[in-house]
């Protein structure tokens, strides 16, 4: 649950997949959450492949009472990366989910992970731009390598490296500059469970993370959308070659 001011709140169903239940159960949970007068909106995080038509219809119905936002975990548009992280669905599934949510008036916020193994800066900017062109908002997240995962094994074997703090901050600036100007940036970084975090350990120092991001943004005088037209032109040029 997020506090918007001293009197108003957003009912936030965040961890895991919050549409993975029969619509009758979801209706009871969501209606109860937004019933109080001080609840001004409903935010639901889920997967694009866990949005059957009856759930989408429910979200559209609730949106006519109070604003509803749905967060979708896309992470990347690149099929090789999606297969590596075992995302479990193809890109058209995300596109269809966005289309159906917008059709019932629900706003979409898309999650993108920066620093996924084997992706170049161009790959990541393409994912951010793709999400920005289809979403009402985006959440940008640094890759966290957690204990007890196959990802940690690959990291320890030297298969890939994680981003450094300044590298991540510079990448965030690039992402913001290629996003459409109207898209709301809901998150620039996130916190991993410190008991499970294996890398990058610098990300656990939230003060250092925020100070680095703020400093580099000031130094670069970052303006959202400042490279939006240039990025589009380059993409169209490459497509015609």
JSON list of C-alpha atoms in Angstrom, two decimals, residues 113-225:
[
{"chain": "A", "resi": 113, "resn": "UNK", "atom": "CA", "xyz": [15.45, -4.85, -16.17]},
{"chain": "A", "resi": 114, "resn": "UNK", "atom": "CA", "xyz": [18.71, -3.11, -17.07]},
{"chain": "A", "resi": 115, "resn": "UNK", "atom": "CA", "xyz": [21.91, -5.14, -17.12]},
{"chain": "A", "resi": 116, "resn": "UNK", "atom": "CA", "xyz": [20.52, -8.49, -18.22]},
{"chain": "A", "resi": 117, "resn": "UNK", "atom": "CA", "xyz": [23.26, -10.91, -19.34]},
{"chain": "A", "resi": 118, "resn": "UNK", "atom": "CA", "xyz": [24.62, -10.50, -22.88]},
{"chain": "A", "resi": 119, "resn": "UNK", "atom": "CA", "xyz": [22.57, -7.38, -23.65]},
{"chain": "A", "resi": 120, "resn": "UNK", "atom": "CA", "xyz": [24.29, -4.32, -25.09]},
{"chain": "A", "resi": 121, "resn": "UNK", "atom": "CA", "xyz": [23.34, -0.75, -24.27]},
{"chain": "A", "resi": 122, "resn": "UNK", "atom": "CA", "xyz": [21.50, -0.58, -27.59]},
{"chain": "A", "resi": 123, "resn": "UNK", "atom": "CA", "xyz": [19.54, -3.71, -26.70]},
{"chain": "A", "resi": 124, "resn": "UNK", "atom": "CA", "xyz": [18.45, -2.20, -23.41]},
{"chain": "A", "resi": 125, "resn": "UNK", "atom": "CA", "xyz": [17.51, 1.14, -24.94]},
{"chain": "A", "resi": 126, "resn": "UNK", "atom": "CA", "xyz": [15.42, -0.69, -27.52]},
{"chain": "A", "resi": 127, "resn": "UNK", "atom": "CA", "xyz": [13.50, -2.46, -24.75]},
{"chain": "A", "resi": 128, "resn": "UNK", "atom": "CA", "xyz": [12.94, 0.78, -22.85]},
{"chain": "A", "resi": 129, "resn": "UNK", "atom": "CA", "xyz": [11.83, 2.59, -25.96]},
{"chain": "A", "resi": 130, "resn": "UNK", "atom": "CA", "xyz": [9.51, -0.26, -26.99]},
{"chain": "A", "resi": 131, "resn": "UNK", "atom": "CA", "xyz": [7.86, -0.26, -23.58]},
{"chain": "A", "resi": 132, "resn": "UNK", "atom": "CA", "xyz": [7.60, 3.53, -23.56]},
{"chain": "A", "resi": 133, "resn": "UNK", "atom": "CA", "xyz": [5.82, 3.62, -26.90]},
{"chain": "A", "resi": 134, "resn": "UNK", "atom": "CA", "xyz": [3.15, 1.22, -25.62]},
{"chain": "A", "resi": 135, "resn": "UNK", "atom": "CA", "xyz": [2.82, 2.08, -21.94]},
{"chain": "A", "resi": 136, "resn": "UNK", "atom": "CA", "xyz": [1.57, 4.91, -19.79]},
{"chain": "A", "resi": 137, "resn": "UNK", "atom": "CA", "xyz": [4.51, 4.46, -17.43]},
{"chain": "A", "resi": 138, "resn": "UNK", "atom": "CA", "xyz": [7.71, 2.48, -16.95]},
{"chain": "A", "resi": 139, "resn": "UNK", "atom": "CA", "xyz": [9.67, 1.09, -14.03]},
{"chain": "A", "resi": 140, "resn": "UNK", "atom": "CA", "xyz": [13.41, 0.66, -14.56]},
{"chain": "A", "resi": 141, "resn": "UNK", "atom": "CA", "xyz": [15.22, -1.90, -12.44]},
{"chain": "A", "resi": 142, "resn": "UNK", "atom": "CA", "xyz": [18.86, -2.91, -12.03]},
{"chain": "A", "resi": 143, "resn": "UNK", "atom": "CA", "xyz": [19.56, -6.63, -12.44]},
{"chain": "A", "resi": 144, "resn": "UNK", "atom": "CA", "xyz": [20.01, -8.28, -9.05]},
{"chain": "A", "resi": 145, "resn": "UNK", "atom": "CA", "xyz": [21.77, -11.63, -8.81]},
{"chain": "A", "resi": 146, "resn": "UNK", "atom": "CA", "xyz": [20.27, -13.58, -5.92]},
{"chain": "A", "resi": 147, "resn": "UNK", "atom": "CA", "xyz": [21.62, -16.47, -3.91]},
{"chain": "A", "resi": 148, "resn": "UNK", "atom": "CA", "xyz": [20.31, -19.92, -4.76]},
{"chain": "A", "resi": 149, "resn": "UNK", "atom": "CA", "xyz": [19.66, -19.18, -8.44]},
{"chain": "A", "resi": 150, "resn": "UNK", "atom": "CA", "xyz": [21.05, -20.46, -11.73]},
{"chain": "A", "resi": 151, "resn": "UNK", "atom": "CA", "xyz": [21.89, -16.85, -12.51]},
{"chain": "A", "resi": 152, "resn": "UNK", "atom": "CA", "xyz": [24.30, -16.78, -9.57]},
{"chain": "A", "resi": 153, "resn": "UNK", "atom": "CA", "xyz": [26.04, -19.91, -10.88]},
{"chain": "A", "resi": 154, "resn": "UNK", "atom": "CA", "xyz": [26.60, -18.25, -14.26]},
{"chain": "A", "resi": 155, "resn": "UNK", "atom": "CA", "xyz": [27.78, -15.06, -12.58]},
{"chain": "A", "resi": 156, "resn": "UNK", "atom": "CA", "xyz": [30.28, -16.95, -10.41]},
{"chain": "A", "resi": 157, "resn": "UNK", "atom": "CA", "xyz": [31.50, -18.83, -13.51]},
{"chain": "A", "resi": 158, "resn": "UNK", "atom": "CA", "xyz": [32.23, -15.51, -15.22]},
{"chain": "A", "resi": 159, "resn": "UNK", "atom": "CA", "xyz": [29.53, -15.90, -17.87]},
{"chain": "A", "resi": 160, "resn": "UNK", "atom": "CA", "xyz": [28.48, -12.27, -17.40]},
{"chain": "A", "resi": 161, "resn": "UNK", "atom": "CA", "xyz": [29.21, -9.21, -15.27]},
{"chain": "A", "resi": 162, "resn": "UNK", "atom": "CA", "xyz": [26.88, -6.85, -13.45]},
{"chain": "A", "resi": 163, "resn": "UNK", "atom": "CA", "xyz": [26.77, -3.10, -13.93]},
{"chain": "A", "resi": 164, "resn": "UNK", "atom": "CA", "xyz": [28.76, -0.68, -11.80]},
{"chain": "A", "resi": 165, "resn": "UNK", "atom": "CA", "xyz": [27.06, 2.27, -10.05]},
{"chain": "A", "resi": 166, "resn": "UNK", "atom": "CA", "xyz": [28.18, 4.99, -12.47]},
{"chain": "A", "resi": 167, "resn": "UNK", "atom": "CA", "xyz": [27.60, 2.70, -15.45]},
{"chain": "A", "resi": 168, "resn": "UNK", "atom": "CA", "xyz": [24.04, 2.12, -14.27]},
{"chain": "A", "resi": 169, "resn": "UNK", "atom": "CA", "xyz": [23.41, 5.82, -13.65]},
{"chain": "A", "resi": 170, "resn": "UNK", "atom": "CA", "xyz": [24.71, 6.71, -17.12]},
{"chain": "A", "resi": 171, "resn": "UNK", "atom": "CA", "xyz": [22.47, 4.04, -18.63]},
{"chain": "A", "resi": 172, "resn": "UNK", "atom": "CA", "xyz": [19.46, 5.44, -16.77]},
{"chain": "A", "resi": 173, "resn": "UNK", "atom": "CA", "xyz": [20.16, 8.84, -18.29]},
{"chain": "A", "resi": 174, "resn": "UNK", "atom": "CA", "xyz": [20.22, 7.30, -21.76]},
{"chain": "A", "resi": 175, "resn": "UNK", "atom": "CA", "xyz": [16.93, 5.51, -21.08]},
{"chain": "A", "resi": 176, "resn": "UNK", "atom": "CA", "xyz": [15.18, 8.67, -19.93]},
{"chain": "A", "resi": 177, "resn": "UNK", "atom": "CA", "xyz": [16.42, 10.60, -22.95]},
{"chain": "A", "resi": 178, "resn": "UNK", "atom": "CA", "xyz": [14.99, 8.05, -25.44]},
{"chain": "A", "resi": 179, "resn": "UNK", "atom": "CA", "xyz": [11.64, 7.64, -23.67]},
{"chain": "A", "resi": 180, "resn": "UNK", "atom": "CA", "xyz": [8.62, 9.49, -25.08]},
{"chain": "A", "resi": 181, "resn": "UNK", "atom": "CA", "xyz": [8.25, 12.75, -23.13]},
{"chain": "A", "resi": 182, "resn": "UNK", "atom": "CA", "xyz": [4.75, 11.94, -21.85]},
{"chain": "A", "resi": 183, "resn": "UNK", "atom": "CA", "xyz": [5.56, 8.55, -20.28]},
{"chain": "A", "resi": 184, "resn": "UNK", "atom": "CA", "xyz": [5.65, 8.57, -16.46]},
{"chain": "A", "resi": 185, "resn": "UNK", "atom": "CA", "xyz": [8.85, 7.14, -14.98]},
{"chain": "A", "resi": 186, "resn": "UNK", "atom": "CA", "xyz": [7.69, 5.38, -11.82]},
{"chain": "A", "resi": 187, "resn": "UNK", "atom": "CA", "xyz": [11.03, 3.88, -10.76]},
{"chain": "A", "resi": 188, "resn": "UNK", "atom": "CA", "xyz": [14.73, 4.43, -11.42]},
{"chain": "A", "resi": 189, "resn": "UNK", "atom": "CA", "xyz": [16.07, 1.71, -9.14]},
{"chain": "A", "resi": 190, "resn": "UNK", "atom": "CA", "xyz": [14.86, -0.97, -6.79]},
{"chain": "A", "resi": 191, "resn": "UNK", "atom": "CA", "xyz": [15.96, -2.72, -3.61]},
{"chain": "A", "resi": 192, "resn": "UNK", "atom": "CA", "xyz": [16.86, -6.40, -3.53]},
{"chain": "A", "resi": 193, "resn": "UNK", "atom": "CA", "xyz": [16.50, -8.54, -0.43]},
{"chain": "A", "resi": 194, "resn": "UNK", "atom": "CA", "xyz": [19.83, -7.92, 1.31]},
{"chain": "A", "resi": 195, "resn": "UNK", "atom": "CA", "xyz": [19.81, -11.44, 2.76]},
{"chain": "A", "resi": 196, "resn": "UNK", "atom": "CA", "xyz": [19.61, -12.89, -0.76]},
{"chain": "A", "resi": 197, "resn": "UNK", "atom": "CA", "xyz": [21.57, -10.32, -2.77]},
{"chain": "A", "resi": 198, "resn": "UNK", "atom": "CA", "xyz": [24.82, -11.71, -4.20]},
{"chain": "A", "resi": 199, "resn": "UNK", "atom": "CA", "xyz": [25.61, -9.00, -6.77]},
{"chain": "A", "resi": 200, "resn": "UNK", "atom": "CA", "xyz": [26.00, -6.14, -7.30]},
{"chain": "A", "resi": 201, "resn": "UNK", "atom": "CA", "xyz": [26.55, -5.46, -3.62]},
{"chain": "A", "resi": 202, "resn": "UNK", "atom": "CA", "xyz": [26.82, -1.69, -4.15]},
{"chain": "A", "resi": 203, "resn": "UNK", "atom": "CA", "xyz": [23.10, -1.66, -4.94]},
{"chain": "A", "resi": 204, "resn": "UNK", "atom": "CA", "xyz": [22.31, -2.37, -1.29]},
{"chain": "A", "resi": 205, "resn": "UNK", "atom": "CA", "xyz": [23.62, 1.09, -0.33]},
{"chain": "A", "resi": 206, "resn": "UNK", "atom": "CA", "xyz": [20.52, 3.08, -1.28]},
{"chain": "A", "resi": 207, "resn": "UNK", "atom": "CA", "xyz": [22.01, 6.44, -0.31]},
{"chain": "A", "resi": 208, "resn": "UNK", "atom": "CA", "xyz": [25.01, 5.85, -2.57]},
{"chain": "A", "resi": 209, "resn": "UNK", "atom": "CA", "xyz": [22.77, 4.71, -5.42]},
{"chain": "A", "resi": 210, "resn": "UNK", "atom": "CA", "xyz": [20.52, 7.77, -5.26]},
{"chain": "A", "resi": 211, "resn": "UNK", "atom": "CA", "xyz": [23.42, 10.19, -4.84]},
{"chain": "A", "resi": 212, "resn": "UNK", "atom": "CA", "xyz": [25.18, 8.73, -7.89]},
{"chain": "A", "resi": 213, "resn": "UNK", "atom": "CA", "xyz": [22.04, 8.91, -10.02]},
{"chain": "A", "resi": 214, "resn": "UNK", "atom": "CA", "xyz": [21.29, 12.48, -8.93]},
{"chain": "A", "resi": 215, "resn": "UNK", "atom": "CA", "xyz": [24.87, 13.63, -9.55]},
{"chain": "A", "resi": 216, "resn": "UNK", "atom": "CA", "xyz": [25.14, 12.18, -13.05]},
{"chain": "A", "resi": 217, "resn": "UNK", "atom": "CA", "xyz": [21.70, 13.46, -14.02]},
{"chain": "A", "resi": 218, "resn": "UNK", "atom": "CA", "xyz": [22.73, 16.95, -12.96]},
{"chain": "A", "resi": 219, "resn": "UNK", "atom": "CA", "xyz": [26.03, 16.71, -14.79]},
{"chain": "A", "resi": 220, "resn": "UNK", "atom": "CA", "xyz": [24.33, 15.60, -17.99]},
{"chain": "A", "resi": 221, "resn": "UNK", "atom": "CA", "xyz": [21.36, 17.95, -17.58]},
{"chain": "A", "resi": 222, "resn": "UNK", "atom": "CA", "xyz": [19.05, 15.08, -18.51]},
{"chain": "A", "resi": 223, "resn": "UNK", "atom": "CA", "xyz": [15.73, 15.92, -20.20]},
{"chain": "A", "resi": 224, "resn": "UNK", "atom": "CA", "xyz": [13.23, 13.16, -20.82]},
{"chain": "A", "resi": 225, "resn": "UNK", "atom": "CA", "xyz": [12.61, 12.64, -24.53]}
]
